[in-house]
XYZ file of C-alpha atoms in Angstrom:
476
model
C 8.704 -11.786 -1.971
C 11.079 -11.749 1.057
C 14.792 -12.518 1.445
C 16.914 -14.971 3.429
C 20.626 -15.542 3.859
C 22.307 -18.466 5.617
C 25.937 -18.470 6.742
C 27.386 -21.865 7.740
C 29.283 -22.046 11.012
C 32.708 -22.605 9.389
C 32.465 -19.047 8.036
C 31.469 -17.536 11.391
C 33.775 -15.620 13.709
C 31.867 -16.923 16.724
C 31.709 -20.541 15.574
C 27.962 -20.742 14.959
C 25.800 -20.364 11.870
C 23.560 -17.382 11.089
C 20.170 -16.933 9.424
C 19.078 -13.459 8.396
C 16.530 -11.794 6.159
C 13.295 -9.884 5.973
C 9.699 -10.082 4.854
C 8.812 -8.126 1.755
C 5.100 -7.355 1.762
C 3.393 -3.914 1.719
C 1.349 -4.472 4.859
C 1.558 -4.131 8.614
C 4.207 -6.253 10.372
C 4.554 -6.963 14.081
C 6.749 -8.925 16.479
C 5.206 -11.505 18.810
C 6.221 -14.198 21.296
C 3.866 -17.187 21.277
C 3.905 -19.481 24.340
C 3.904 -23.252 24.148
C 0.431 -24.750 24.414
C -1.281 -28.071 25.075
C -4.151 -29.071 22.786
C -6.916 -31.613 23.423
C -7.331 -34.776 21.411
C -9.211 -34.091 18.198
C -8.194 -30.416 18.017
C -7.766 -28.949 14.535
C -6.357 -25.822 12.931
C -7.704 -23.935 9.932
C -5.388 -23.723 6.918
C -5.351 -22.759 3.259
C -6.783 -19.862 1.289
C -10.307 -18.825 0.402
C -12.124 -17.577 -2.661
C -10.763 -14.049 -2.123
C -7.127 -15.090 -2.667
C -5.333 -14.116 -5.886
C -5.104 -17.844 -6.582
C -8.305 -19.043 -4.887
C -8.889 -22.185 -2.889
C -11.014 -23.742 -0.180
C -10.214 -23.251 3.495
C -10.072 -26.463 5.496
C -8.813 -27.979 8.731
C -5.981 -30.335 9.610
C -5.274 -32.091 12.934
C -3.453 -30.161 15.633
C -0.639 -31.805 17.574
C -0.861 -32.369 21.313
C 1.674 -29.669 22.158
C 3.022 -26.718 20.194
C 6.408 -25.137 20.891
C 7.130 -21.680 22.248
C 8.337 -19.434 19.444
C 8.868 -15.832 18.474
C 8.071 -14.596 15.017
C 7.100 -11.696 12.823
C 3.569 -11.723 11.482
C 1.858 -9.484 8.962
C -1.586 -8.581 7.743
C -1.893 -9.117 3.979
C -0.371 -10.765 0.924
C -2.266 -11.890 -2.202
C -5.454 -12.522 -0.238
C -3.925 -15.067 2.160
C -5.900 -14.935 5.433
C -4.258 -12.941 8.233
C -2.352 -13.156 10.448
C 0.408 -14.382 8.176
C 3.635 -15.829 9.579
C 6.973 -15.062 7.971
C 10.109 -15.751 10.020
C 11.244 -16.539 13.548
C 12.799 -19.114 15.892
C 11.414 -21.689 18.338
C 12.490 -23.158 21.669
C 14.324 -26.010 19.921
C 16.472 -23.502 18.050
C 14.794 -24.071 14.681
C 14.673 -20.846 12.691
C 12.412 -20.259 9.684
C 12.442 -17.872 6.777
C 9.728 -17.811 4.131
C 10.722 -16.663 0.624
C 8.932 -16.652 -2.727
C 10.094 -19.000 -5.487
C 8.115 -18.797 -8.704
C 7.096 -22.011 -10.479
C 7.002 -22.448 -14.249
C 3.975 -21.004 -16.028
C 2.427 -24.390 -16.824
C 2.377 -25.366 -13.156
C 0.767 -22.076 -12.158
C -1.863 -22.523 -14.887
C -2.762 -26.063 -13.790
C -3.259 -25.107 -10.122
C -6.911 -25.984 -9.325
C -9.261 -23.178 -8.319
C -10.435 -25.328 -5.401
C -6.926 -26.026 -4.096
C -6.720 -27.150 -0.473
C -4.094 -27.642 2.203
C -1.705 -25.401 4.137
C -0.527 -22.197 2.514
C 3.065 -20.925 2.731
C 2.349 -19.071 5.982
C 0.691 -22.119 7.524
C 3.796 -24.175 6.750
C 6.127 -21.587 8.318
C 3.979 -21.329 11.436
C 3.549 -25.092 11.780
C 7.310 -25.601 11.450
C 7.912 -23.106 14.261
C 5.293 -24.796 16.421
C 6.310 -28.418 15.794
C 9.845 -28.901 14.441
C 12.750 -29.952 16.644
C 15.324 -29.791 13.816
C 15.617 -28.171 10.414
C 15.317 -31.529 8.682
C 12.216 -32.326 10.745
C 10.676 -29.060 9.496
C 11.096 -30.289 5.901
C 9.657 -33.695 6.769
C 6.677 -32.162 8.595
C 5.874 -29.892 5.651
C 6.329 -32.703 3.143
C 3.987 -34.979 5.092
C 1.332 -32.265 5.355
C 1.505 -31.567 1.620
C 1.234 -35.274 0.823
C -1.825 -35.733 3.039
C -3.671 -32.440 2.646
C -2.264 -30.707 -0.428
C -0.850 -27.177 -0.536
C -2.501 -23.844 -1.286
C -0.077 -21.896 -3.459
C 0.162 -18.357 -4.801
C 2.440 -19.510 -7.609
C 5.348 -21.233 -5.883
C 7.238 -20.649 -2.660
C 10.244 -21.700 -0.587
C 11.334 -21.924 3.043
C 14.765 -21.867 4.586
C 14.778 -23.937 7.806
C 17.898 -23.833 9.986
C 19.189 -25.103 13.323
C 22.588 -25.108 15.026
C 23.842 -28.001 12.871
C 22.480 -27.455 9.362
C 19.916 -25.731 7.168
C 17.535 -26.893 4.448
C 16.137 -24.948 1.495
C 12.726 -26.361 0.610
C 10.958 -25.356 -2.614
C 7.194 -25.978 -2.958
C 5.994 -25.834 -6.557
C 2.586 -24.705 -7.799
C 0.254 -26.978 -9.742
C -1.603 -28.843 -7.027
C 0.560 -31.952 -7.578
C 2.350 -31.945 -4.224
C 5.749 -31.305 -5.830
C 8.642 -30.198 -3.628
C 12.399 -30.552 -3.234
C 14.806 -29.710 -0.403
C 18.569 -29.261 -0.303
C 20.747 -29.476 2.810
C 23.179 -26.647 3.573
C 26.170 -27.629 5.699
C 28.812 -25.740 7.726
C 30.599 -24.451 4.610
C 27.474 -23.084 2.921
C 26.647 -19.485 2.059
C 23.162 -19.355 0.560
C 20.819 -16.497 -0.261
C 17.179 -16.861 -1.268
C 15.388 -14.193 -3.286
C 13.951 -16.174 -4.882
C 14.704 -19.454 -3.150
C 16.432 -21.899 -5.468
C 17.615 -25.483 -5.762
C 19.575 -26.346 -8.890
C 20.930 -29.813 -9.775
C 19.325 -32.643 -7.815
C 20.950 -36.133 -7.692
C 17.744 -37.937 -8.652
C 19.658 -41.168 -9.314
C 20.641 -41.271 -5.623
C 17.340 -41.352 -3.708
C 19.141 -41.822 -0.374
C 21.473 -38.863 -0.869
C 22.013 -37.228 2.560
C 21.824 -33.697 1.177
C 18.542 -33.884 -0.728
C 14.908 -34.787 -0.127
C 12.022 -34.628 -2.608
C 8.391 -35.611 -3.091
C 7.674 -39.159 -4.380
C 6.468 -37.833 -7.757
C 9.281 -35.326 -8.202
C 10.914 -37.115 -11.156
C 7.990 -39.119 -12.530
C 5.752 -36.094 -13.014
C 8.462 -34.252 -14.938
C 8.831 -37.257 -17.221
C 5.059 -37.464 -17.743
C 4.947 -33.815 -18.779
C 7.916 -34.162 -21.133
C 9.979 -31.679 -19.104
C 12.730 -34.184 -18.268
C 14.082 -37.073 -20.317
C 17.193 -38.027 -18.372
C 20.619 -36.738 -17.371
C 21.201 -33.947 -14.840
C 17.987 -32.805 -13.178
C 18.033 -29.043 -12.598
C 15.013 -28.333 -10.377
C 14.895 -24.666 -11.301
C 14.941 -25.438 -15.020
C 12.396 -28.247 -14.815
C 9.906 -26.792 -12.338
C 10.980 -23.205 -11.615
C 11.419 -20.005 -13.581
C 14.513 -21.284 -15.378
C 16.602 -18.275 -14.309
C 18.814 -20.096 -11.818
C 20.488 -17.767 -9.333
C 19.194 -14.226 -9.772
C 21.659 -11.306 -9.979
C 20.991 -10.132 -6.433
C 21.559 -13.636 -5.080
C 24.844 -13.988 -6.981
C 26.033 -10.612 -5.730
C 25.297 -11.108 -2.025
C 26.628 -14.685 -1.986
C 29.890 -13.458 -3.542
C 30.132 -10.519 -1.135
C 29.657 -12.758 1.887
C 32.171 -15.290 0.535
C 34.752 -12.477 0.404
C 34.025 -11.565 3.999
C 34.218 -15.214 5.038
C 37.723 -15.408 3.492
C 39.081 -12.752 5.869
C 40.996 -13.805 8.961
C 38.190 -12.516 11.176
C 35.486 -14.292 9.138
C 31.825 -13.214 9.440
C 30.357 -11.564 12.534
C 27.057 -10.046 13.560
C 27.843 -6.744 11.874
C 28.399 -8.526 8.539
C 25.078 -10.368 8.696
C 23.329 -7.120 9.623
C 25.018 -5.480 6.634
C 23.765 -8.281 4.374
C 20.202 -7.610 5.551
C 20.582 -3.819 5.486
C 22.495 -3.069 2.277
C 20.613 -0.628 0.078
C 21.326 -2.807 -2.960
C 18.889 -5.398 -1.587
C 16.745 -3.539 0.919
C 14.304 -0.682 0.552
C 10.772 0.448 1.287
C 9.298 -2.961 0.496
C 11.173 -4.718 3.300
C 8.688 -5.131 6.139
C 11.264 -5.782 8.885
C 14.790 -7.104 9.461
C 15.781 -10.253 11.331
C 19.071 -11.942 12.252
C 19.120 -15.224 14.209
C 22.342 -16.612 15.715
C 21.965 -20.388 15.358
C 23.313 -21.510 18.718
C 22.584 -24.126 21.375
C 22.276 -22.065 24.563
C 22.409 -23.479 28.087
C 18.669 -22.840 28.355
C 15.994 -22.712 25.603
C 14.766 -19.351 26.877
C 18.093 -17.842 25.788
C 17.384 -18.396 22.094
C 17.263 -14.924 20.599
C 17.086 -12.903 17.430
C 17.997 -9.385 16.400
C 14.933 -7.489 15.179
C 14.397 -4.286 13.185
C 10.772 -3.111 12.829
C 11.069 -2.260 9.110
C 13.740 -2.615 6.455
C 16.976 -2.024 8.353
C 18.021 0.927 6.195
C 15.743 3.016 8.401
C 15.697 1.076 11.684
C 18.297 -0.313 14.093
C 18.427 -3.908 15.295
C 17.826 -4.830 18.937
C 17.846 -8.205 20.732
C 14.690 -10.153 21.576
C 14.815 -13.291 23.744
C 12.481 -16.247 23.670
C 12.279 -16.253 27.456
C 10.901 -12.738 27.823
C 7.182 -12.572 28.473
C 6.256 -10.028 25.816
C 7.508 -7.195 23.626
C 6.713 -3.477 23.890
C 3.349 -2.539 22.434
C 5.152 -0.163 20.071
C 6.463 -3.249 18.237
C 3.170 -5.165 18.315
C 0.146 -4.890 15.987
C -0.908 -1.383 14.924
C -3.474 -0.190 12.425
C -0.799 1.319 10.192
C -0.924 -0.422 6.777
C -3.441 -2.968 8.072
C -6.119 -3.945 5.575
C -9.679 -2.903 6.434
C -8.749 -0.493 9.231
C -9.414 2.699 7.283
C -13.166 2.472 7.930
C -13.166 1.076 11.484
C -13.446 3.070 14.719
C -12.296 2.046 18.193
C -14.550 4.273 20.258
C -14.944 3.877 24.034
C -18.436 5.390 23.730
C -19.424 2.138 22.022
C -18.219 -0.007 24.946
C -20.611 -2.505 26.491
C -23.181 -1.060 28.916
C -22.352 -1.307 32.592
C -18.614 -0.975 32.087
C -15.816 -0.874 29.590
C -15.408 -3.864 27.300
C -11.871 -4.985 28.120
C -11.524 -6.718 24.754
C -11.981 -3.411 22.947
C -9.229 -1.861 25.074
C -6.539 -4.122 23.626
C -6.312 -2.442 20.188
C -6.969 0.940 21.763
C -4.029 0.473 24.127
C -1.797 -0.427 21.207
C -2.923 2.573 19.172
C -2.204 4.820 22.154
C 1.497 3.954 21.757
C 3.911 4.976 19.058
C 4.111 2.581 16.121
C 7.704 1.478 15.525
C 6.775 0.630 11.939
C 5.143 3.989 11.206
C 7.928 6.016 12.839
C 10.612 4.075 10.969
C 8.723 4.434 7.695
C 8.790 8.197 8.171
C 12.569 8.024 8.460
C 12.720 5.768 5.387
C 10.931 8.350 3.248
C 13.057 11.216 4.575
C 16.163 9.259 3.590
C 14.747 8.704 0.108
C 14.162 12.431 -0.266
C 17.442 13.656 1.235
C 19.756 11.328 -0.656
C 22.814 9.166 -0.151
C 24.626 11.385 2.368
C 21.682 11.263 4.780
C 21.431 7.510 4.269
C 25.130 7.050 5.046
C 24.868 9.127 8.230
C 21.832 7.189 9.386
C 23.437 3.794 8.722
C 26.638 4.832 10.535
C 24.579 5.833 13.560
C 22.732 2.509 13.559
C 25.946 0.508 13.127
C 27.656 2.298 16.027
C 24.668 1.646 18.272
C 24.495 -2.024 17.255
C 28.220 -2.567 17.870
C 27.929 -1.233 21.416
C 24.676 -3.105 21.983
C 26.237 -6.405 20.887
C 28.786 -6.103 23.686
C 26.146 -5.254 26.268
C 24.037 -8.182 25.106
C 26.923 -10.644 25.466
C 27.598 -9.421 29.006
C 23.931 -9.704 29.910
C 23.773 -13.251 28.576
C 26.655 -14.306 30.821
C 24.921 -12.786 33.846
C 21.616 -14.478 32.928
C 23.336 -17.855 32.544
C 24.798 -17.480 36.039
C 21.421 -16.454 37.455
C 19.719 -19.452 35.854
C 22.392 -21.775 37.242
C 21.736 -20.282 40.694
C 18.015 -21.029 40.422
C 16.931 -17.399 39.953
C 14.806 -18.172 36.905
C 12.010 -15.639 37.316
C 14.439 -12.842 38.112
C 16.620 -13.793 35.140
C 13.740 -13.847 32.669
C 12.355 -10.574 34.012
C 15.766 -8.984 33.490
C 15.892 -10.336 29.939
C 12.547 -8.768 29.131
C 13.435 -5.432 30.703
C 16.731 -5.282 28.815
C 15.136 -6.151 25.468
C 12.252 -3.717 25.926
C 14.617 -0.945 26.931
C 16.843 -1.464 23.917
C 13.952 -1.796 21.470
C 12.496 1.475 22.730
C 15.893 3.207 22.770
C 16.263 2.253 19.124
C 12.823 3.697 18.410
C 13.804 6.927 20.173
C 16.862 7.063 17.928
C 14.711 6.658 14.815
C 12.421 9.487 15.929
C 15.374 11.759 16.733
C 17.009 11.101 13.355
C 13.714 11.722 11.576
C 13.320 15.029 13.399
C 16.765 16.186 12.343
C 16.337 15.068 8.756
C 12.904 16.707 8.578
C 14.548 19.985 9.567
C 17.158 19.505 6.827
C 14.460 18.799 4.288
C 12.533 21.891 5.312
C 15.664 24.032 4.946
C 16.196 22.770 1.410
C 12.791 23.888 0.263
C 10.133 21.793 -1.451
C 11.417 22.110 -5.030
C 14.990 21.033 -4.269
C 13.765 18.172 -2.131
C 11.644 16.825 -4.956
C 14.469 17.142 -7.497
C 17.084 15.145 -5.573
C 15.570 11.896 -4.272
C 17.997 9.060 -3.639
C 18.007 6.317 -6.277
C 19.108 3.071 -4.629
C 20.831 0.557 -6.986
C 18.395 -2.331 -6.651
C 19.486 -5.788 -7.754
C 16.176 -7.678 -7.695
């Protein structure tokens, strides 16, 4: 599922574009920073889906590039049988940000998808874009070239929103095993939400149009199938679900356009609101993410705001590409991870002659609090206590985030000065310490709120609590 929203820089109070959203899968999510890496000639990576996927395929390999880029991203453990770990959204050292969002194809395309489909799946494409793309347009071109050469393993249709400091591109990949895709450029005046991702009218009579790219067979295949005979080419009508912009998309795009029309335009708090609003966000949201699309003085200063689950029940905190790691509380945990219910991590089973250090890695993580599990507890308390508790929780998060935004801006100025003075290691260490401290302070806040709300729930009594759950007005 998932959700993305792009705000062009002409609508931004701070003069840069924004990309926000969340992943929407009922599995374990975690934050990670992946270093750049050199790869030997002939190296390959495994891609695709296997026989266990909801829409099965054959796993295969494709060539690896000589060097992959440093990036930070959220990964998760399960969706429709796609092999884990699965990549959803993040940003790389070139400032290219990625969001992955479902986009259903028409029934006939889903039905004609071969059972032995091959090529990168949606997660592979998101991860490869983060590891290879220097611009948003390059991300589209990389994915298009991979699909043309190796095919694509679909679960029924998907989209990506790729963005950099200058522009964004919505790319839709259609099911069917025919290598069909289309991409639309979003400029500085754009406000675009994806859930599902959509591209509507495509100027197919202008193949060199600067705002659109598409696969070589994009028009010819539609003609062959009798789905298009001429005139305007609406990609959603021809190849998609035919619903155009869904109600939730229309609502959030209109809301953000109203905010953009104010004198103060759109700021961080508005983008956070767009990711947090209970009309679009709930238990299914696996995390929250907001990326300011800037060109910093140093690539290590690329950053994103991260919430460990849907931001209704978790505050955002800054994470920087230059920090060495993230707190274990925000890394992989067994909570909601497929296959963990019947596995032990027992030191008595360590290798003879000493402790197996490999086995200590998951044990060390499980010895910490899980930011996802703790925030989920708060989420369910809010559901049970109702709208007043939700409003109090959101106000507390918003107040913290407003103060934290100011502290983060001050820190960034200090770090820039330290980098200019040649104090790189000290600067990056300070970045990591600041981020870790704020992530953990946010987790402490979640736990404290949950404790207070649990006491309120207990005072109500079990019958009253069950009779008055909050009913969020969902738009999807």
